[in-house]
């Protein structure tokens, strides 16, 4: 059989040496080497989700007849010991958890018993010592490929097979405390759930997380209970996740803030990966203080949101946060989406200025300043009861559509058609058409059924039948370009 091999080697000289030797292996189809852990995970995710006949990310054209899913993944991944920014053993564990039908082989100068044991515990199928030898490399690659083939047969590898977690991971981080991070995370989760998605809401603001307070939840389990578990099974996950009556799965922060130190980056990666294997959407409230746990979540995220308010202090804090992520190689500025909260027409700082200052993308959907709408639900700890006519709720649910967390057909079941159009000042204008007034009342919100493609390749509000803006179009006078 043909063995597809994806090497992950950061050193250019070592990458050339590995590629040259792989080219000599019989029946081997090596892909170009990827330079870091992020590129490797992206390549594997792209292969797993590629359409039949489309080239998997980072691997070139697939063999004829190979479907998407498990069979589109390479049989073998080679991980060099000096790969970064994620350490080699952590990367092996991540690949093994997310893509269990891929055989991973570690390339290292230290092939001693201690490292061998650690690599096997992480999920590697073998170790190749440096300098590389043809016979040893061929034996390890073939053994890993045979193991991968057996796993794929067991999984029923085919177009319908699931290669790993299909869940979309979204992190919500505040530029500083009090900018509305938790409100945004909760409403995005409720919007995705109303659209028929299975949703997990995780509180990784480990010292001062308040997701439980916003949803009136008291639950003795928390994310700390999963920190010391090496293999998180479905049963273990069910015991730690609270099934909220809204349909959300809640994984809360600990009551004792000092226990948050027990959740390190390794534990966070394992927890997030386990949740993605069970839920279609995983939303993580990261708070505003960067720790190893929420930094790992931001690095793994499909979408990283940075919430800020339109004032000089918060925009400067957002800029510091983006620079911190870049210095630590967590996330690049251009891969971050900034959400502007509490925006009014009279605010001097508008979205184009925020985009220029931070170097990030800025969501077209902004959130108006209307705390009076929120205060009763915040004080009662029942954010799920926020009136559907609230301009804040409509804005955040429209943002969910822009980010691709809502599918239009499913959304119709949980969302009513819009009856009024909110403005940035928090007031509402009456609908122009007479028919729009019928059936208005609590529970109505923006209609994502008429969604189009947004800036991030996802769905967002489309023009109304009258040719004007959609149900919430704060980008109107502030449109870039």
Tab-separated table of C-alpha atoms in Angstrom:
chain	number	residue	atom	x	y	z
A	1	UNK	CA	0.000	0.000	0.000
A	2	UNK	CA	0.985	3.631	-0.429
A	3	UNK	CA	2.146	5.220	2.814
A	4	UNK	CA	1.443	8.934	3.064
A	5	UNK	CA	3.908	10.619	5.411
A	6	UNK	CA	3.747	14.141	6.822
A	7	UNK	CA	6.998	15.272	8.508
A	8	UNK	CA	6.942	18.090	11.079
A	9	UNK	CA	10.484	19.433	11.296
A	10	UNK	CA	11.307	23.016	12.262
A	11	UNK	CA	15.007	23.033	11.290
A	12	UNK	CA	15.341	23.555	7.476
A	13	UNK	CA	18.521	21.462	7.254
A	14	UNK	CA	16.968	18.592	9.210
A	15	UNK	CA	13.804	18.878	7.094
A	16	UNK	CA	15.796	18.468	3.886
A	17	UNK	CA	17.619	15.442	5.300
A	18	UNK	CA	14.369	13.802	6.423
A	19	UNK	CA	12.648	14.479	3.087
A	20	UNK	CA	15.593	13.059	1.134
A	21	UNK	CA	15.575	9.840	3.148
A	22	UNK	CA	11.785	9.495	2.988
A	23	UNK	CA	11.954	9.755	-0.787
A	24	UNK	CA	13.983	6.530	-0.848
A	25	UNK	CA	11.408	4.475	1.047
A	26	UNK	CA	9.384	2.057	-1.094
A	27	UNK	CA	5.682	2.902	-1.562
A	28	UNK	CA	6.191	6.129	0.405
A	29	UNK	CA	4.470	9.365	-0.545
A	30	UNK	CA	6.076	12.049	1.631
A	31	UNK	CA	4.488	15.491	1.822
A	32	UNK	CA	6.510	18.705	2.145
A	33	UNK	CA	7.641	19.188	5.755
A	34	UNK	CA	5.679	21.581	7.952
A	35	UNK	CA	7.680	23.958	10.115
A	36	UNK	CA	5.809	24.092	13.428
A	37	UNK	CA	3.107	22.502	15.553
A	38	UNK	CA	0.388	24.916	14.419
A	39	UNK	CA	1.037	24.160	10.753
A	40	UNK	CA	0.937	20.423	11.466
A	41	UNK	CA	-2.413	20.549	13.267
A	42	UNK	CA	-3.848	22.804	10.574
A	43	UNK	CA	-2.660	20.450	7.830
A	44	UNK	CA	-4.210	17.431	9.542
A	45	UNK	CA	-7.451	19.290	10.212
A	46	UNK	CA	-7.561	20.419	6.586
A	47	UNK	CA	-7.028	16.848	5.379
A	48	UNK	CA	-9.734	15.509	7.665
A	49	UNK	CA	-12.254	18.095	6.507
A	50	UNK	CA	-11.362	18.305	2.816
A	51	UNK	CA	-14.013	17.534	0.222
A	52	UNK	CA	-13.620	14.414	-1.928
A	53	UNK	CA	-11.152	15.128	-4.672
A	54	UNK	CA	-9.818	18.314	-3.062
A	55	UNK	CA	-6.144	18.467	-2.082
A	56	UNK	CA	-5.640	18.065	1.678
A	57	UNK	CA	-3.984	21.080	3.276
A	58	UNK	CA	-0.210	20.826	3.204
A	59	UNK	CA	-0.107	17.506	1.343
A	60	UNK	CA	-0.798	18.166	-2.326
A	61	UNK	CA	-3.263	16.100	-4.379
A	62	UNK	CA	-4.517	12.940	-2.675
A	63	UNK	CA	-4.439	9.567	-4.388
A	64	UNK	CA	-7.367	8.878	-6.700
A	65	UNK	CA	-10.405	7.470	-4.965
A	66	UNK	CA	-9.387	8.524	-1.469
A	67	UNK	CA	-12.416	10.045	0.305
A	68	UNK	CA	-12.420	12.784	2.885
A	69	UNK	CA	-12.406	11.941	6.583
A	70	UNK	CA	-10.165	9.276	8.056
A	71	UNK	CA	-8.860	8.044	4.720
A	72	UNK	CA	-7.743	11.535	3.674
A	73	UNK	CA	-5.315	11.738	6.599
A	74	UNK	CA	-1.685	10.653	6.218
A	75	UNK	CA	-0.892	7.252	7.664
A	76	UNK	CA	2.263	8.460	9.409
A	77	UNK	CA	3.341	11.755	10.981
A	78	UNK	CA	7.001	12.298	11.872
A	79	UNK	CA	7.611	14.759	14.716
A	80	UNK	CA	11.098	16.168	15.252
A	81	UNK	CA	12.135	16.700	18.873
A	82	UNK	CA	12.838	20.412	18.271
A	83	UNK	CA	9.450	21.242	16.837
A	84	UNK	CA	7.737	24.289	18.353
A	85	UNK	CA	6.061	26.217	19.802
A	86	UNK	CA	4.277	23.208	21.347
A	87	UNK	CA	6.826	20.721	22.762
A	88	UNK	CA	7.191	17.474	20.830
A	89	UNK	CA	5.580	15.183	23.416
A	90	UNK	CA	2.645	17.544	23.919
A	91	UNK	CA	2.203	17.742	20.152
A	92	UNK	CA	2.231	13.943	19.875
A	93	UNK	CA	-0.435	13.738	22.580
A	94	UNK	CA	-2.514	16.359	20.740
A	95	UNK	CA	-2.297	14.500	17.416
A	96	UNK	CA	-3.097	11.182	19.065
A	97	UNK	CA	-6.189	12.635	20.746
A	98	UNK	CA	-7.506	14.576	17.769
A	99	UNK	CA	-6.541	12.145	15.000
A	100	UNK	CA	-6.437	8.653	16.516
A	101	UNK	CA	-6.075	6.943	13.124
A	102	UNK	CA	-2.657	8.529	12.460
A	103	UNK	CA	0.559	6.808	13.533
A	104	UNK	CA	3.078	9.232	15.066
A	105	UNK	CA	6.829	8.596	15.124
A	106	UNK	CA	9.222	10.754	17.181
A	107	UNK	CA	12.635	11.720	15.764
A	108	UNK	CA	15.084	12.364	18.597
A	109	UNK	CA	18.735	12.258	19.596
A	110	UNK	CA	17.815	10.610	22.908
A	111	UNK	CA	16.367	7.166	22.276
A	112	UNK	CA	16.782	6.014	25.879
A	113	UNK	CA	14.222	4.069	27.922
A	114	UNK	CA	12.899	7.135	29.780
A	115	UNK	CA	12.062	9.085	26.627
A	116	UNK	CA	10.751	5.950	24.931
A	117	UNK	CA	8.328	5.397	27.809
A	118	UNK	CA	7.225	9.047	27.800
A	119	UNK	CA	6.681	8.995	24.035
A	120	UNK	CA	4.590	5.827	24.241
A	121	UNK	CA	2.498	7.344	27.024
A	122	UNK	CA	1.910	10.402	24.821
A	123	UNK	CA	0.641	8.198	21.986
A	124	UNK	CA	3.683	7.723	19.710
A	125	UNK	CA	3.965	4.489	17.737
A	126	UNK	CA	7.751	4.496	17.636
A	127	UNK	CA	11.033	6.410	18.010
A	128	UNK	CA	13.751	6.971	15.429
A	129	UNK	CA	17.185	8.009	16.661
A	130	UNK	CA	19.378	10.722	15.153
A	131	UNK	CA	21.355	10.631	12.961
A	132	UNK	CA	18.730	8.962	10.788
A	133	UNK	CA	19.373	5.534	9.343
A	134	UNK	CA	17.475	4.096	6.387
A	135	UNK	CA	16.718	0.690	7.919
A	136	UNK	CA	15.482	2.041	11.245
A	137	UNK	CA	13.355	4.755	9.630
A	138	UNK	CA	11.787	2.307	7.172
A	139	UNK	CA	10.950	-0.157	9.944
A	140	UNK	CA	9.331	2.464	12.172
A	141	UNK	CA	7.359	4.067	9.348
A	142	UNK	CA	6.040	0.717	8.091
A	143	UNK	CA	5.067	-0.386	11.596
A	144	UNK	CA	3.228	2.891	12.240
A	145	UNK	CA	1.500	2.684	8.848
A	146	UNK	CA	0.309	-0.880	9.493
A	147	UNK	CA	-1.052	0.158	12.870
A	148	UNK	CA	-2.866	3.137	11.287
A	149	UNK	CA	-4.355	0.894	8.620
A	150	UNK	CA	-5.671	-1.480	11.275
A	151	UNK	CA	-7.260	1.355	13.217
A	152	UNK	CA	-8.955	2.667	10.074
A	153	UNK	CA	-10.409	-0.740	9.306
A	154	UNK	CA	-11.717	-0.878	12.877
A	155	UNK	CA	-13.243	2.600	12.483
A	156	UNK	CA	-14.794	1.632	9.181
A	157	UNK	CA	-12.709	4.248	7.391
A	158	UNK	CA	-14.816	5.846	4.706
A	159	UNK	CA	-16.553	9.051	3.812
A	160	UNK	CA	-18.740	8.898	6.906
A	161	UNK	CA	-15.989	8.063	9.361
A	162	UNK	CA	-15.096	10.726	11.872
A	163	UNK	CA	-11.316	11.336	12.109
A	164	UNK	CA	-11.431	13.268	15.341
A	165	UNK	CA	-13.245	16.162	16.939
A	166	UNK	CA	-15.424	18.084	14.521
A	167	UNK	CA	-16.299	20.754	17.078
A	168	UNK	CA	-15.571	24.411	16.398
A	169	UNK	CA	-13.508	25.973	19.181
A	170	UNK	CA	-14.155	29.671	19.900
A	171	UNK	CA	-12.304	31.568	22.637
A	172	UNK	CA	-13.579	34.872	24.044
A	173	UNK	CA	-10.954	37.018	25.771
A	174	UNK	CA	-11.323	40.459	27.306
A	175	UNK	CA	-8.849	43.252	26.651
A	176	UNK	CA	-9.261	44.046	30.350
A	177	UNK	CA	-11.721	43.255	33.118
A	178	UNK	CA	-15.308	44.476	32.819
A	179	UNK	CA	-15.538	44.810	29.028
A	180	UNK	CA	-18.354	42.247	28.703
A	181	UNK	CA	-16.423	39.055	27.954
A	182	UNK	CA	-18.700	36.668	29.863
A	183	UNK	CA	-21.906	38.231	28.523
A	184	UNK	CA	-20.574	37.811	24.984
A	185	UNK	CA	-19.516	34.189	25.603
A	186	UNK	CA	-22.862	33.249	27.160
A	187	UNK	CA	-24.958	34.855	24.413
A	188	UNK	CA	-22.849	33.328	21.620
A	189	UNK	CA	-23.316	29.917	23.242
A	190	UNK	CA	-27.081	30.435	23.573
A	191	UNK	CA	-27.295	31.549	19.939
A	192	UNK	CA	-25.469	28.463	18.702
A	193	UNK	CA	-27.654	26.245	20.890
A	194	UNK	CA	-30.838	27.915	19.603
A	195	UNK	CA	-29.656	27.071	16.089
A	196	UNK	CA	-29.687	23.378	16.964
A	197	UNK	CA	-25.983	22.887	17.644
A	198	UNK	CA	-24.667	20.927	20.619
A	199	UNK	CA	-22.713	23.499	22.633
A	200	UNK	CA	-20.260	23.408	25.527
A	201	UNK	CA	-19.480	26.615	27.426
A	202	UNK	CA	-16.194	26.444	29.340
A	203	UNK	CA	-15.076	28.924	31.993
A	204	UNK	CA	-11.276	29.179	31.882
A	205	UNK	CA	-11.217	32.424	33.830
A	206	UNK	CA	-9.885	30.195	36.576
A	207	UNK	CA	-9.576	32.693	39.417
A	208	UNK	CA	-12.675	34.820	38.929
A	209	UNK	CA	-14.927	33.035	36.444
A	210	UNK	CA	-18.622	33.933	36.673
A	211	UNK	CA	-20.335	31.839	34.007
A	212	UNK	CA	-22.169	29.937	36.753
A	213	UNK	CA	-23.390	33.201	38.280
A	214	UNK	CA	-24.693	34.518	34.973
A	215	UNK	CA	-26.689	31.316	34.383
A	216	UNK	CA	-27.826	30.698	37.988
A	217	UNK	CA	-25.860	27.464	38.376
A	218	UNK	CA	-24.393	25.885	41.490
A	219	UNK	CA	-22.452	22.752	40.612
A	220	UNK	CA	-19.837	20.996	42.700
A	221	UNK	CA	-17.768	19.825	39.709
A	222	UNK	CA	-15.405	22.126	37.854
A	223	UNK	CA	-12.653	22.128	35.269
A	224	UNK	CA	-10.161	21.344	38.055
A	225	UNK	CA	-11.687	17.869	38.436
A	226	UNK	CA	-10.436	17.000	34.944
A	227	UNK	CA	-6.937	18.433	35.386
A	228	UNK	CA	-5.276	15.358	36.857
A	229	UNK	CA	-6.886	12.783	34.564
A	230	UNK	CA	-4.639	11.419	31.832
A	231	UNK	CA	-7.386	9.850	29.713
A	232	UNK	CA	-10.698	11.737	29.762
A	233	UNK	CA	-13.404	9.247	28.832
A	234	UNK	CA	-16.989	10.079	27.900
A	235	UNK	CA	-18.207	9.033	31.344
A	236	UNK	CA	-15.618	11.202	33.117
A	237	UNK	CA	-16.580	14.161	30.928
A	238	UNK	CA	-20.280	13.676	31.649
A	239	UNK	CA	-19.606	13.742	35.388
A	240	UNK	CA	-17.764	17.066	35.168
A	241	UNK	CA	-20.056	18.878	32.720
A	242	UNK	CA	-23.311	20.380	34.024
A	243	UNK	CA	-26.293	19.915	31.699
A	244	UNK	CA	-28.050	23.270	31.862
A	245	UNK	CA	-31.782	23.456	31.163
A	246	UNK	CA	-31.051	25.671	28.136
A	247	UNK	CA	-29.274	22.718	26.549
A	248	UNK	CA	-25.772	24.044	27.146
A	249	UNK	CA	-23.070	21.848	28.638
A	250	UNK	CA	-21.280	23.922	31.273
A	251	UNK	CA	-17.750	23.274	32.497
A	252	UNK	CA	-17.283	25.809	35.277
A	253	UNK	CA	-14.336	27.484	36.950
A	254	UNK	CA	-13.504	26.336	40.505
A	255	UNK	CA	-15.118	28.029	43.473
A	256	UNK	CA	-11.691	28.345	45.108
A	257	UNK	CA	-9.676	30.547	42.777
A	258	UNK	CA	-6.341	29.271	44.043
A	259	UNK	CA	-7.175	25.816	42.654
A	260	UNK	CA	-7.013	27.238	39.152
A	261	UNK	CA	-3.254	26.715	39.264
A	262	UNK	CA	-3.906	22.969	38.989
A	263	UNK	CA	-5.045	23.444	35.394
A	264	UNK	CA	-1.926	23.781	33.254
A	265	UNK	CA	-1.578	23.985	29.483
A	266	UNK	CA	-1.397	20.196	29.090
A	267	UNK	CA	-4.628	19.732	31.013
A	268	UNK	CA	-6.330	22.540	29.072
A	269	UNK	CA	-5.387	20.972	25.735
A	270	UNK	CA	-6.668	17.591	26.806
A	271	UNK	CA	-9.931	19.022	28.189
A	272	UNK	CA	-10.630	21.140	25.127
A	273	UNK	CA	-9.869	18.241	22.791
A	274	UNK	CA	-12.209	15.935	24.719
A	275	UNK	CA	-15.001	18.518	24.544
A	276	UNK	CA	-14.522	19.032	20.809
A	277	UNK	CA	-14.984	15.314	20.267
A	278	UNK	CA	-18.445	15.493	21.847
A	279	UNK	CA	-19.842	18.955	21.034
A	280	UNK	CA	-20.293	20.746	17.728
A	281	UNK	CA	-19.382	24.118	19.240
A	282	UNK	CA	-17.082	24.738	22.216
A	283	UNK	CA	-16.986	28.318	23.524
A	284	UNK	CA	-14.325	29.178	26.096
A	285	UNK	CA	-14.507	32.254	28.334
A	286	UNK	CA	-10.814	33.076	28.869
A	287	UNK	CA	-11.317	36.172	31.020
A	288	UNK	CA	-8.731	38.927	30.709
A	289	UNK	CA	-5.699	37.462	32.530
A	290	UNK	CA	-3.465	35.180	30.452
A	291	UNK	CA	-2.423	31.950	32.126
A	292	UNK	CA	-0.998	28.794	30.609
A	293	UNK	CA	-4.418	27.128	30.435
A	294	UNK	CA	-6.322	29.812	28.556
A	295	UNK	CA	-3.260	30.605	26.442
A	296	UNK	CA	-3.333	26.993	25.229
A	297	UNK	CA	-7.040	27.354	24.409
A	298	UNK	CA	-6.405	30.536	22.390
A	299	UNK	CA	-3.631	28.785	20.477
A	300	UNK	CA	-5.911	25.862	19.566
A	301	UNK	CA	-8.955	28.009	18.755
A	302	UNK	CA	-10.580	28.070	15.348
A	303	UNK	CA	-11.786	31.573	16.205
A	304	UNK	CA	-10.153	33.792	18.827
A	305	UNK	CA	-12.306	36.771	19.816
A	306	UNK	CA	-10.896	39.759	21.691
A	307	UNK	CA	-13.579	41.917	23.324
A	308	UNK	CA	-12.877	45.598	23.923
A	309	UNK	CA	-14.779	48.813	24.505
A	310	UNK	CA	-14.241	51.970	22.420
A	311	UNK	CA	-12.085	53.934	24.845
A	312	UNK	CA	-8.378	54.662	24.846
A	313	UNK	CA	-7.540	52.560	27.909
A	314	UNK	CA	-9.253	49.415	26.609
A	315	UNK	CA	-7.923	49.754	23.077
A	316	UNK	CA	-4.404	50.076	24.486
A	317	UNK	CA	-5.049	46.973	26.609
A	318	UNK	CA	-6.252	45.121	23.502
A	319	UNK	CA	-3.081	46.121	21.691
A	320	UNK	CA	-0.973	44.824	24.615
A	321	UNK	CA	-2.885	41.546	24.600
A	322	UNK	CA	-2.340	41.038	20.874
A	323	UNK	CA	1.374	41.804	21.220
A	324	UNK	CA	1.635	39.387	24.139
A	325	UNK	CA	0.081	36.598	22.070
A	326	UNK	CA	2.462	37.346	19.221
A	327	UNK	CA	5.573	37.370	21.451
A	328	UNK	CA	4.610	34.062	23.029
A	329	UNK	CA	3.728	32.601	19.607
A	330	UNK	CA	0.190	31.943	20.786
A	331	UNK	CA	-1.632	33.702	17.971
A	332	UNK	CA	-0.941	36.264	15.265
A	333	UNK	CA	-2.792	39.575	15.227
A	334	UNK	CA	-4.289	38.957	11.782
A	335	UNK	CA	-5.797	35.686	13.052
A	336	UNK	CA	-7.621	37.470	15.883
A	337	UNK	CA	-11.123	38.965	15.618
A	338	UNK	CA	-11.805	42.021	17.771
A	339	UNK	CA	-15.388	42.611	18.929
A	340	UNK	CA	-16.294	46.178	19.835
A	341	UNK	CA	-18.698	46.380	22.783
A	342	UNK	CA	-20.692	49.378	24.091
A	343	UNK	CA	-20.368	51.366	20.898
A	344	UNK	CA	-22.402	54.555	20.358
A	345	UNK	CA	-22.611	56.932	17.442
A	346	UNK	CA	-20.947	59.651	19.491
A	347	UNK	CA	-17.931	57.539	20.401
A	348	UNK	CA	-14.757	58.993	18.931
A	349	UNK	CA	-13.052	55.596	18.621
A	350	UNK	CA	-14.750	53.671	15.814
A	351	UNK	CA	-14.024	50.211	14.314
A	352	UNK	CA	-11.536	51.331	11.624
A	353	UNK	CA	-9.369	52.980	14.260
A	354	UNK	CA	-9.448	49.854	16.459
A	355	UNK	CA	-8.430	47.708	13.484
A	356	UNK	CA	-5.526	50.040	12.731
A	357	UNK	CA	-4.378	50.227	16.345
A	358	UNK	CA	-4.463	46.491	17.066
A	359	UNK	CA	-3.680	45.034	13.651
A	360	UNK	CA	-6.577	42.590	14.056
A	361	UNK	CA	-9.721	41.965	12.092
A	362	UNK	CA	-12.715	43.797	13.552
A	363	UNK	CA	-16.112	42.165	13.427
A	364	UNK	CA	-18.650	44.136	11.406
A	365	UNK	CA	-21.227	43.393	14.061
A	366	UNK	CA	-20.679	45.695	17.020
A	367	UNK	CA	-22.565	45.665	20.319
A	368	UNK	CA	-24.414	48.795	21.449
A	369	UNK	CA	-24.163	50.370	24.869
A	370	UNK	CA	-27.422	49.363	26.554
A	371	UNK	CA	-26.694	48.164	30.078
A	372	UNK	CA	-30.245	48.917	31.255
A	373	UNK	CA	-31.420	46.007	29.115
A	374	UNK	CA	-28.918	43.692	30.770
A	375	UNK	CA	-29.121	44.796	34.395
A	376	UNK	CA	-32.260	42.855	35.479
A	377	UNK	CA	-30.936	39.578	34.026
A	378	UNK	CA	-27.410	40.176	35.355
A	379	UNK	CA	-28.683	40.925	38.860
A	380	UNK	CA	-30.977	37.880	38.811
A	381	UNK	CA	-28.221	35.655	37.403
A	382	UNK	CA	-30.443	34.580	34.507
A	383	UNK	CA	-28.767	35.762	31.329
A	384	UNK	CA	-30.731	33.136	29.399
A	385	UNK	CA	-33.901	35.141	30.099
A	386	UNK	CA	-32.687	38.272	28.285
A	387	UNK	CA	-35.527	39.657	26.193
A	388	UNK	CA	-35.302	38.771	22.521
A	389	UNK	CA	-35.976	42.411	21.678
A	390	UNK	CA	-32.824	43.503	23.512
A	391	UNK	CA	-30.444	45.280	21.159
A	392	UNK	CA	-27.502	43.689	22.969
A	393	UNK	CA	-28.895	40.195	22.451
A	394	UNK	CA	-29.739	40.886	18.823
A	395	UNK	CA	-26.236	42.183	18.191
A	396	UNK	CA	-24.517	39.208	19.820
A	397	UNK	CA	-26.751	36.697	18.075
A	398	UNK	CA	-26.067	38.435	14.771
A	399	UNK	CA	-22.360	38.183	15.615
A	400	UNK	CA	-22.847	34.431	16.062
A	401	UNK	CA	-24.124	34.317	12.494
A	402	UNK	CA	-21.186	36.366	11.235
A	403	UNK	CA	-18.774	33.959	12.920
A	404	UNK	CA	-20.445	30.909	11.379
A	405	UNK	CA	-21.832	29.488	14.619
A	406	UNK	CA	-25.375	29.487	13.242
A	407	UNK	CA	-26.812	27.593	10.283
A	408	UNK	CA	-29.755	29.348	8.729
A	409	UNK	CA	-32.192	26.371	8.420
A	410	UNK	CA	-31.691	25.257	12.016
A	411	UNK	CA	-31.728	28.809	13.284
A	412	UNK	CA	-35.322	29.324	12.202
A	413	UNK	CA	-36.423	26.882	14.882
A	414	UNK	CA	-34.970	28.960	17.712
A	415	UNK	CA	-35.055	32.502	16.321
A	416	UNK	CA	-38.030	34.571	15.281
A	417	UNK	CA	-37.872	36.981	12.368
A	418	UNK	CA	-36.730	40.483	13.223
A	419	UNK	CA	-39.446	42.989	13.896
A	420	UNK	CA	-37.418	46.046	14.713
A	421	UNK	CA	-34.054	47.329	13.742
A	422	UNK	CA	-31.826	48.333	16.675
A	423	UNK	CA	-29.550	51.301	16.454
A	424	UNK	CA	-26.168	51.908	18.007
A	425	UNK	CA	-27.718	54.127	20.646
A	426	UNK	CA	-29.877	51.308	22.007
A	427	UNK	CA	-33.156	52.673	20.568
A	428	UNK	CA	-35.262	50.748	18.065
A	429	UNK	CA	-36.829	52.021	14.870
A	430	UNK	CA	-40.206	50.671	13.811
A	431	UNK	CA	-40.193	48.377	10.830
A	432	UNK	CA	-41.180	50.003	7.553
A	433	UNK	CA	-43.459	47.258	6.335
A	434	UNK	CA	-46.797	46.641	7.962
A	435	UNK	CA	-46.299	42.903	7.959
A	436	UNK	CA	-43.184	43.213	10.061
A	437	UNK	CA	-45.227	44.333	13.055
A	438	UNK	CA	-47.197	41.108	13.253
A	439	UNK	CA	-46.052	38.589	15.826
A	440	UNK	CA	-43.518	40.858	17.451
A	441	UNK	CA	-42.775	40.272	21.065
A	442	UNK	CA	-40.336	38.609	23.424
A	443	UNK	CA	-38.227	35.906	21.913
A	444	UNK	CA	-37.789	37.596	18.557
A	445	UNK	CA	-34.364	38.393	17.292
A	446	UNK	CA	-32.331	38.688	14.117
A	447	UNK	CA	-33.245	36.269	11.370
A	448	UNK	CA	-30.130	34.451	10.192
A	449	UNK	CA	-32.140	32.628	7.547
A	450	UNK	CA	-31.286	35.342	5.046
A	451	UNK	CA	-27.604	35.237	5.919
A	452	UNK	CA	-24.791	35.750	3.476
A	453	UNK	CA	-21.071	35.209	3.615
A	454	UNK	CA	-19.226	37.449	6.068
A	455	UNK	CA	-15.659	38.663	6.329
A	456	UNK	CA	-14.485	35.480	8.050
A	457	UNK	CA	-15.928	33.105	5.448
A	458	UNK	CA	-19.012	32.582	7.579
A	459	UNK	CA	-22.603	33.702	7.663
A	460	UNK	CA	-23.766	37.210	8.480
A	461	UNK	CA	-26.847	39.385	8.088
A	462	UNK	CA	-27.956	40.015	4.510
A	463	UNK	CA	-29.786	43.001	3.017
A	464	UNK	CA	-33.456	43.303	3.817
A	465	UNK	CA	-36.109	42.973	1.101
A	466	UNK	CA	-36.349	46.771	0.926
A	467	UNK	CA	-32.693	46.919	-0.109
A	468	UNK	CA	-31.463	48.413	3.152
A	469	UNK	CA	-29.346	46.936	5.901
A	470	UNK	CA	-30.073	43.656	7.650
A	471	UNK	CA	-31.571	43.174	11.108
A	472	UNK	CA	-28.508	44.683	12.786
A	473	UNK	CA	-26.032	46.534	10.654
A	474	UNK	CA	-23.743	48.620	12.837
A	475	UNK	CA	-21.153	48.632	10.066
A	476	UNK	CA	-23.294	51.056	8.043
A	477	UNK	CA	-21.609	54.423	8.581
A	478	UNK	CA	-18.338	52.802	9.708
A	479	UNK	CA	-17.766	50.424	6.802
A	480	UNK	CA	-14.077	49.988	6.001
A	481	UNK	CA	-12.819	50.425	2.444
